[in-house]
Short mmCIF file of C-alpha atoms in Angstrom, two decimals:
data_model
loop_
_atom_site.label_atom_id
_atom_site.label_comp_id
_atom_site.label_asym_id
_atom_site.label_seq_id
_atom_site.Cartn_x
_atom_site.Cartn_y
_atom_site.Cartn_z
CA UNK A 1 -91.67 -0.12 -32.33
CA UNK A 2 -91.81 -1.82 -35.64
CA UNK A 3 -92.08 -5.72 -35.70
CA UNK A 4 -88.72 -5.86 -36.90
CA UNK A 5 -87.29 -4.76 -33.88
CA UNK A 6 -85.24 -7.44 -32.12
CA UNK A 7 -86.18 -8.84 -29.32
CA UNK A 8 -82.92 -8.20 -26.80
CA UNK A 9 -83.48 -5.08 -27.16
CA UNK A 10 -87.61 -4.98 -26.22
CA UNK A 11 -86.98 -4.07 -21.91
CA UNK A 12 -84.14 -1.75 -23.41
CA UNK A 13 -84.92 1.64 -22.03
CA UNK A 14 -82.83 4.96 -23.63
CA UNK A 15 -81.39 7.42 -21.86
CA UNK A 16 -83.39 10.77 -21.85
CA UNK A 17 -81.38 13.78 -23.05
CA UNK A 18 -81.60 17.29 -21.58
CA UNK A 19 -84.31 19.61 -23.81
CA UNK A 20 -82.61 21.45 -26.95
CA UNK A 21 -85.03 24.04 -27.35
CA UNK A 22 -84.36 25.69 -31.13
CA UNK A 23 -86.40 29.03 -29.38
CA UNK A 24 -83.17 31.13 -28.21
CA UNK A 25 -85.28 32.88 -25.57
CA UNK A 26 -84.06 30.22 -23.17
CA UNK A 27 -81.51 30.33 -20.62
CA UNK A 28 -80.21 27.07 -21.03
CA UNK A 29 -79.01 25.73 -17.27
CA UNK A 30 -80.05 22.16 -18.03
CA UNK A 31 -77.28 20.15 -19.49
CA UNK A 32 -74.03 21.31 -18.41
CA UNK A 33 -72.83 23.04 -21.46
CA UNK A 34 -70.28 25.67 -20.92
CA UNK A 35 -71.87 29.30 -21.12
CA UNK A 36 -68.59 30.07 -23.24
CA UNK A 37 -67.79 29.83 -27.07
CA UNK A 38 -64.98 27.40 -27.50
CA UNK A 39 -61.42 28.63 -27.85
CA UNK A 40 -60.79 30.93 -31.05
CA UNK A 41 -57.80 28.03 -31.80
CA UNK A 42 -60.25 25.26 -32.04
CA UNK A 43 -62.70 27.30 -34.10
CA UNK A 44 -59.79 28.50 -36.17
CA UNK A 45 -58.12 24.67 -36.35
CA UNK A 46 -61.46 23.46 -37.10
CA UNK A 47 -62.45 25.97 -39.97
CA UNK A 48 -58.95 24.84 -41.95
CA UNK A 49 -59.90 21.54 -41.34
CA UNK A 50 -63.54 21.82 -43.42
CA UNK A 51 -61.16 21.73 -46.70
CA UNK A 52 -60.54 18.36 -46.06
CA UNK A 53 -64.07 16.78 -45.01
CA UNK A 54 -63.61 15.13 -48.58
CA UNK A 55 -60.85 12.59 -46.96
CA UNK A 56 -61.41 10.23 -44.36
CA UNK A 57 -59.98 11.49 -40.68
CA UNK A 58 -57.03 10.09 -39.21
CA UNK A 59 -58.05 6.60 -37.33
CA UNK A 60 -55.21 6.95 -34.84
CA UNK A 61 -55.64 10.83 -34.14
CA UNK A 62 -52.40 10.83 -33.96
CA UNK A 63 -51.49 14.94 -33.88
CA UNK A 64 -54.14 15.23 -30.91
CA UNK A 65 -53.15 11.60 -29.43
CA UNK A 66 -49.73 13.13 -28.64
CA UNK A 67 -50.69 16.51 -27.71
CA UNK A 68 -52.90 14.81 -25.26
CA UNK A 69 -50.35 12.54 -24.05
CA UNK A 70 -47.88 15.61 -23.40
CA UNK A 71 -51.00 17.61 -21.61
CA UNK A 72 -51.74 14.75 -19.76
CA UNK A 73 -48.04 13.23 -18.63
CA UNK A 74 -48.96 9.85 -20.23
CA UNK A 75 -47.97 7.81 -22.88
CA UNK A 76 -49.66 7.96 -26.38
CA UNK A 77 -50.47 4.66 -26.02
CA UNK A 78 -52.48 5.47 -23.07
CA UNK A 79 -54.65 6.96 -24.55
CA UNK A 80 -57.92 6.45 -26.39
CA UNK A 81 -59.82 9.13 -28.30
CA UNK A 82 -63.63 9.20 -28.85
CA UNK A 83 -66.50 10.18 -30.36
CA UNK A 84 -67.64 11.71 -27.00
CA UNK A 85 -66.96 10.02 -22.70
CA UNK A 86 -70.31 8.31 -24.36
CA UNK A 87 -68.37 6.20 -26.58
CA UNK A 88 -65.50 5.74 -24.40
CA UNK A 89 -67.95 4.15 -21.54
CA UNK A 90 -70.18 2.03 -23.94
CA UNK A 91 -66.80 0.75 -25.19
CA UNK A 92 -65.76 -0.43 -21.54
CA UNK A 93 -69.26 -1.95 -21.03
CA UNK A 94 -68.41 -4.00 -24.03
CA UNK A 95 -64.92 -4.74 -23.75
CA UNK A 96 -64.72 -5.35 -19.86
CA UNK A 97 -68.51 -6.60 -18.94
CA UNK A 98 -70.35 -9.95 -20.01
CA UNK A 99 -72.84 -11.96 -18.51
CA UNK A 100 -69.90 -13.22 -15.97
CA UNK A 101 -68.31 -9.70 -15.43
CA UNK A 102 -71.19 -7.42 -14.19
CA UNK A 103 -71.16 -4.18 -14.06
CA UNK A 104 -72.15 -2.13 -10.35
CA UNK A 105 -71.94 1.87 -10.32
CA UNK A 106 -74.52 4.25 -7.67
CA UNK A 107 -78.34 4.26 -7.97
CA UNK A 108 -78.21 8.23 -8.64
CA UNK A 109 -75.32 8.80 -11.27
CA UNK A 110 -74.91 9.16 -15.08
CA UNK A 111 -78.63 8.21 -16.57
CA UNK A 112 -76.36 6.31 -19.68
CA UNK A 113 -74.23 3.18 -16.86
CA UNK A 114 -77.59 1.16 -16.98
CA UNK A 115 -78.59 2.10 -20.73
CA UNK A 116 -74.93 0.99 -21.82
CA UNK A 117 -75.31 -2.03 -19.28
CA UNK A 118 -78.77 -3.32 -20.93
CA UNK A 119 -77.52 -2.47 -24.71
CA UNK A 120 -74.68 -5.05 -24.05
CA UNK A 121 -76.78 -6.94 -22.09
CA UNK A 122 -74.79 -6.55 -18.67
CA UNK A 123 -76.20 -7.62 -15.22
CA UNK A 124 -75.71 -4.62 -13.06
CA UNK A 125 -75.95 -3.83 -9.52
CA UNK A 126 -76.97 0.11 -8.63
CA UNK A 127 -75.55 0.99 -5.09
CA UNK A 128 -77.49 2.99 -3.22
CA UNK A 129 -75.77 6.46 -1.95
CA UNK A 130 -76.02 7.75 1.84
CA UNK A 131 -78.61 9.23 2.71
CA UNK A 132 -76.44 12.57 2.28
CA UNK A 133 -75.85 11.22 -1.52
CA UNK A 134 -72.18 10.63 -0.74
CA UNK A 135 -70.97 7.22 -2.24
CA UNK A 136 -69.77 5.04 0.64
CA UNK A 137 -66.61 3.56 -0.84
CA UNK A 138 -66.74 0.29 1.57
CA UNK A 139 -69.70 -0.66 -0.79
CA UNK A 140 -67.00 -0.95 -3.68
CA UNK A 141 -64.43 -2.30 -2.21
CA UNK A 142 -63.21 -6.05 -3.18
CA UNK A 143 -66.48 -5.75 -5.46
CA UNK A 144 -66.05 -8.97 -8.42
CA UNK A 145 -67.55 -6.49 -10.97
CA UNK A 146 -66.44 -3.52 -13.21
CA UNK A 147 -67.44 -0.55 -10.94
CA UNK A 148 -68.32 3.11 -12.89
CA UNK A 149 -67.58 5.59 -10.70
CA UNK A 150 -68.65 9.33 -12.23
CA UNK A 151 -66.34 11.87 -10.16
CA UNK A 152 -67.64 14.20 -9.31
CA UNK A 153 -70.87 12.43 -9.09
CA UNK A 154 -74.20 13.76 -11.32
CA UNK A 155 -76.35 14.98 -10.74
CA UNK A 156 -74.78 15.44 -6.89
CA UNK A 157 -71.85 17.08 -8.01
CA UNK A 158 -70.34 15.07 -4.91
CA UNK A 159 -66.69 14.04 -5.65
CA UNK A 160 -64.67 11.46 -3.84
CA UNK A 161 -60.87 11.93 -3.45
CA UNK A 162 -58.24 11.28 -4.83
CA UNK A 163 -57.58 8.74 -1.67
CA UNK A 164 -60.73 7.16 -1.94
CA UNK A 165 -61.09 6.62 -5.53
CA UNK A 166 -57.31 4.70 -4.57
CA UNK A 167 -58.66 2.31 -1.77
CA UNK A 168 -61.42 1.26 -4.52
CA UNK A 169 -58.49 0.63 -7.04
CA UNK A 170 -56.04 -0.90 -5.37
CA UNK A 171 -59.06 -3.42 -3.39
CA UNK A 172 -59.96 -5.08 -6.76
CA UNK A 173 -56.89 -5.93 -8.72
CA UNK A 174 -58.67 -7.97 -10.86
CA UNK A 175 -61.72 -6.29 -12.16
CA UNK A 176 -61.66 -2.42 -14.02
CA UNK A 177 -62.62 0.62 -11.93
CA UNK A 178 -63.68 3.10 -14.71
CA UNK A 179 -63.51 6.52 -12.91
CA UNK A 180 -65.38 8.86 -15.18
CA UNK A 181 -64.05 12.57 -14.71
CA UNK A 182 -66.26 14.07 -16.88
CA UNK A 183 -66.24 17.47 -14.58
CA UNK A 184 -63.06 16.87 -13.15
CA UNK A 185 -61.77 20.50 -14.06
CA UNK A 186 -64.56 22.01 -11.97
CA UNK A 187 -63.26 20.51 -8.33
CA UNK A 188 -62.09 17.98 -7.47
CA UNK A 189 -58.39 15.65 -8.16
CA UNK A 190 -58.15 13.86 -11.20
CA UNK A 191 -56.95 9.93 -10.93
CA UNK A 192 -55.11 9.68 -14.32
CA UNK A 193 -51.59 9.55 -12.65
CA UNK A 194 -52.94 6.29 -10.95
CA UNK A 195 -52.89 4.72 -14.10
CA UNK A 196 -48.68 4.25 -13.86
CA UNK A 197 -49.49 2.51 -10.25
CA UNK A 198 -52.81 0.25 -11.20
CA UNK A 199 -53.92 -1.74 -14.27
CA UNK A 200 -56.60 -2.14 -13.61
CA UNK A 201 -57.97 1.59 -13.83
CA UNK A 202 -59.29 3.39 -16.49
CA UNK A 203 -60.22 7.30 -16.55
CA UNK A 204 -62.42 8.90 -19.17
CA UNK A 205 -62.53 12.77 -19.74
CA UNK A 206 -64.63 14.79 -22.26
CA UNK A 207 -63.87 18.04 -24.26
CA UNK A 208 -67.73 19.18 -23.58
CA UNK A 209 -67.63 20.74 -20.21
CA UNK A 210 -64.93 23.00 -19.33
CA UNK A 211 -63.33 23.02 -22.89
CA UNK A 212 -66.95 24.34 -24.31
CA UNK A 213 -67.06 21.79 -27.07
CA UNK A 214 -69.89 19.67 -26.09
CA UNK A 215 -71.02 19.92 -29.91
CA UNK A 216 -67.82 18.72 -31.41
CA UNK A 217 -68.03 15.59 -29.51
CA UNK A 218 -65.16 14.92 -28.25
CA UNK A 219 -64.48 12.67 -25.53
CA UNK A 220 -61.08 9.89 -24.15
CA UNK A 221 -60.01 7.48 -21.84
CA UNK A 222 -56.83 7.37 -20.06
CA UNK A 223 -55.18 3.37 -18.70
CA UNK A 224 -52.20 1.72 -18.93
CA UNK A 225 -51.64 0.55 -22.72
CA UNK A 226 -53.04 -3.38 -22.69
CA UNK A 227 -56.13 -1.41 -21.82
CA UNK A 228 -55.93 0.74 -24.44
CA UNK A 229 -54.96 -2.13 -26.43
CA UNK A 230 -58.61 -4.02 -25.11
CA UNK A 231 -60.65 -1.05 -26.01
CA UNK A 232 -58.72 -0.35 -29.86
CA UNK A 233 -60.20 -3.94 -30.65
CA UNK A 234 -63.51 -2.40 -29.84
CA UNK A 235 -63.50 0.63 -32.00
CA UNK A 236 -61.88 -0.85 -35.10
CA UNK A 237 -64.51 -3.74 -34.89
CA UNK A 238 -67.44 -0.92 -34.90
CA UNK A 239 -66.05 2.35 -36.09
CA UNK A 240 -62.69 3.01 -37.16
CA UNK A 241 -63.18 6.73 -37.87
CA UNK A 242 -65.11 7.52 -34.82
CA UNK A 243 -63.42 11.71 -34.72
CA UNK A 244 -64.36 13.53 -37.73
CA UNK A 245 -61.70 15.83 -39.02
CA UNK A 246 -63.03 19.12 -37.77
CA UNK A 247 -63.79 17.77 -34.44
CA UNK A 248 -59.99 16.38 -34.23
CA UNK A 249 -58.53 19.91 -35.16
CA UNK A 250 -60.76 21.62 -32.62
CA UNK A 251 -59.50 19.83 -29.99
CA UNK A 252 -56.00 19.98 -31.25
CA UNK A 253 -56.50 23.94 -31.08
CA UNK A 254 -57.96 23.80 -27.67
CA UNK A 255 -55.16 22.20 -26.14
CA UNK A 256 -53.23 24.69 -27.70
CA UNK A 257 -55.24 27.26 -25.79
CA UNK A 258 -55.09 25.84 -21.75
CA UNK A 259 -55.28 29.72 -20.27
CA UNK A 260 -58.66 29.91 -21.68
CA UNK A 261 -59.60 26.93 -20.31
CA UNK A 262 -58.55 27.25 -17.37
CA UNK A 263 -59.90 31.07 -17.21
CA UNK A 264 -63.16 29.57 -17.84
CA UNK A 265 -62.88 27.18 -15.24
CA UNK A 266 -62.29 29.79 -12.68
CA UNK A 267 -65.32 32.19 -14.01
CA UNK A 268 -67.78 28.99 -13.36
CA UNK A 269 -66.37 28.37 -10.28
CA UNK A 270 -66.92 31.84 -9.15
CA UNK A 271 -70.08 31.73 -10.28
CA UNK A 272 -70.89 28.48 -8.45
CA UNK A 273 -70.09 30.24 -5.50
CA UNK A 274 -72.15 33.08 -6.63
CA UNK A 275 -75.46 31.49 -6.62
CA UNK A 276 -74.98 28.69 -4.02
CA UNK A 277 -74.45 31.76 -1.64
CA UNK A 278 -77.69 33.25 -3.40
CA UNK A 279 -79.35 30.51 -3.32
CA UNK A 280 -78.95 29.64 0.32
CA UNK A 281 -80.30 33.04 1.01
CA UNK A 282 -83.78 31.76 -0.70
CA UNK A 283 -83.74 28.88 1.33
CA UNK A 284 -82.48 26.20 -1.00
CA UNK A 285 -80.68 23.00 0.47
CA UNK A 286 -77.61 22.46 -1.84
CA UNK A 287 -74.96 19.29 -2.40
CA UNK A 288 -71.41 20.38 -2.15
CA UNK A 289 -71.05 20.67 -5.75
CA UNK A 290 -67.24 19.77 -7.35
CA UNK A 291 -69.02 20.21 -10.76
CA UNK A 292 -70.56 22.79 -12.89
CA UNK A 293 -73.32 22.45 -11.80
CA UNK A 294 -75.71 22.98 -8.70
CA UNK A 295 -78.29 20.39 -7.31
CA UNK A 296 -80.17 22.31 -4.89
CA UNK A 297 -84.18 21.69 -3.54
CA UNK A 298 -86.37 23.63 -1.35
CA UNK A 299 -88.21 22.47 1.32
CA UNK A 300 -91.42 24.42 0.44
CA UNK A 301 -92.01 23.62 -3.32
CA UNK A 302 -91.26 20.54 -4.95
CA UNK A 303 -88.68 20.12 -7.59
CA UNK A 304 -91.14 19.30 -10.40
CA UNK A 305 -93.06 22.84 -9.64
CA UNK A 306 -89.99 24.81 -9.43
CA UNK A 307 -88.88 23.07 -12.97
CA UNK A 308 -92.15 24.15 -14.59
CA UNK A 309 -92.34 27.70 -13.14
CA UNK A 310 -88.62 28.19 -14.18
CA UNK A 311 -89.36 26.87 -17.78
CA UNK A 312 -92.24 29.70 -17.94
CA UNK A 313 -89.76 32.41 -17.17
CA UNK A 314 -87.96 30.83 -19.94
CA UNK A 315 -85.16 29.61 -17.43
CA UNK A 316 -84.54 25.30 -18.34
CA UNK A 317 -83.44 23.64 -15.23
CA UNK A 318 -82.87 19.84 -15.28
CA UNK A 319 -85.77 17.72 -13.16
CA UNK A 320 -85.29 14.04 -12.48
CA UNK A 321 -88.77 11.87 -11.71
CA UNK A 322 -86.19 9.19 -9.31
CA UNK A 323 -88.07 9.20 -5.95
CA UNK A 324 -84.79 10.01 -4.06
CA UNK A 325 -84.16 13.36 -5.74
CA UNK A 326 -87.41 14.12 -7.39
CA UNK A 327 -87.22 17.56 -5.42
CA UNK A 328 -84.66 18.40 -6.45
CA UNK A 329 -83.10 20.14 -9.49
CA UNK A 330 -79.96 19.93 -11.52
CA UNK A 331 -78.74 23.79 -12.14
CA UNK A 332 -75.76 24.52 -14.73
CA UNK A 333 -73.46 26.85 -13.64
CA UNK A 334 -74.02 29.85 -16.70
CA UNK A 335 -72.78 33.37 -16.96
CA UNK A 336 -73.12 35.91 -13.94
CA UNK A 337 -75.77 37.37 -15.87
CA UNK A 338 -77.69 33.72 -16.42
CA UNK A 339 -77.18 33.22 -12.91
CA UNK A 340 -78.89 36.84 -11.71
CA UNK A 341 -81.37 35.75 -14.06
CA UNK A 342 -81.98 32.67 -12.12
CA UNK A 343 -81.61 34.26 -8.46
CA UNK A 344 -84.55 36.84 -9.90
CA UNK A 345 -86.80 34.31 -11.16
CA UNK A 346 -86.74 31.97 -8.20
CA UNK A 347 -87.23 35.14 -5.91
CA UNK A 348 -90.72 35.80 -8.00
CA UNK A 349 -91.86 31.70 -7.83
CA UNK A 350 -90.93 32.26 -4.62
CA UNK A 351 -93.03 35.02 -3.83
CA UNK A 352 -95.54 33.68 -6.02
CA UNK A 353 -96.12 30.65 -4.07
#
């Protein structure tokens, strides 16, 4: 780092993105991407858009605000758009954490809850999961700190329900429970009509996953407007015009498109299914996965080997170093084909070894 670099930011460790290889020979299973192209109404909505890149977007997104809303069963002013779920979090790390708020969220979740909590320098606690990597919701309850709860859980996949996530809600009335649903559509209940009961809960979704538009960044929050309210003062005090104009179309069109969506959903599913069964066969001890993706280990190679052989076949897998799951690896959920791909490889490591 230069010597210009401040100093609060000199412990500040980044969060480590999954590999973008530019070589297409890859088949990409290591950051959660959807296998499919996005809808052809946010590619269409997005390509009128382009004409207009000379104008500033629309601060209060307020075409896709409201077709949102009407998707959703909220309000409009329930709602807050982002540049991304990233944005959306970092913003409740800064509007609802200080050094008398602290944050606590699981020791194995979202790699960006302790980034975002030393970046606004945060005190956090990480709770640890079971030993089956299930989040024991006692540990929250009553908690006198902002709790981030990713459901379902990653790199688990593990999702709480709807019940639980509740009993965490309703036991501290005076502190925010974010619940981040980032693969909500993939298993799992979502806790946005909570929001009416609690105010004290907000839910963040993204537009990556099952909508395939992890490149249009694209992200929200859902909570009961004073909320909203809190985390509007954040983004017009940093960025105003956080959703470029393409981005904003694009998701406009891909709410117009739901059966795609949701026939996506199902394929990944399916395929989730597909290759947990396959896997098992191999050997592999799995998580029961709400998400798309599959964290899965083998109890005669070690994660880190099974990572490198895969990346020779030109398969990327996602390996964590954490001590707890360092055999493990994270698996996206691809095509069938990607997945047979997979199954193959891991049959000739395997056999290899």
């Amino acid at each position: 780092m230069s010597r210009f670099f401040s100093s609060k930011y000199k412990n500040l460790t980044p969060y480590v993105p999954g590999e973008q290889p530019k070589d297409t020979q890859f088949i990409k299973l290591n950051t959660n991407e959807s296998p499919y192209p996005p809808s052809e109404n946010a590619v269409r909505f997005a390509s009128c858009a382009a004409g207009g890149l000379n104008l500033y977007p629309d601060p209060t997104c307020s075409d896709l605000n409201a077709a949102l809303a009407e998707y959703l069963g909220v309000s409009a002013d329930e709602i807050l758009l982002t540049n991304g779920s990233d944005e959306i979090l970092n913003f409740a790390f800064m509007a609802f954490c200080d050094e008398n708020h602290g944050a606590a969220f699981p020791d194995i979740t979202y790699g960006f809850y302790p980034v975002f909590a030393q970046l606004n320098n945060v005190p956090y606690t990480e709770i640890p999961l079971k030993e089956d990597f299930s989040i024991n919701t006692d540990d929250y309850k009553g908690l006198n700190k902002t709790i981030f709860i990713a459901n379902p859980n990653a790199p688990t996949g593990i999702a709480l329900s709807l019940n639980e996530i509740e009993k965490i809600v309703k036991s501290c009335p005076d502190n925010i429970v974010v619940i981040d649903e980032a693969y909500i559509d993939f298993g799992g209940t979502s806790a946005v009509p909570l929001i009416k009961k609690y105010d004290n809960l907000l839910v963040t979704q993204t537009f990556s996953k099952s909508r395939s538009m992890a490149g249009a960044r694209l992200g929200f929050g859902v909570g009961c407007k004073e909320i909203i309210e809190d985390l509007n003062t954040v983004k017009y005090s940093t960025n105003p015009y956080n959703i470029n104009n393409m981005t904003m179309a694009a998701g406009l069109g891909s709410l117009r498109d739901n059966k795609y969506t949701e026939d996506n959903c199902k394929k990944i599913k399916e395929n989730r299914e597909f290759a947990s069964k396959e896997l098992k066969a191999l050997g592999f001890e799995l998580t029961a996965s709400s998400a798309n993706f599959i964290f899965a280990k083998h109890p005669e190679m070690s994660g880190k080997k099974i990572y490198s052989s895969l990346k020779e076949k030109n398969i990327l897998v996602r390996h964590f170093d954490n001590s707890r799951i360092s055999d493990y690896n994270r698996i996206t959920i691809g095509t069938r084909k990607q997945m047979k791909a997979l199954i193959s490889a891991l049959k000739s490591i395997l056999e290899e070894n």
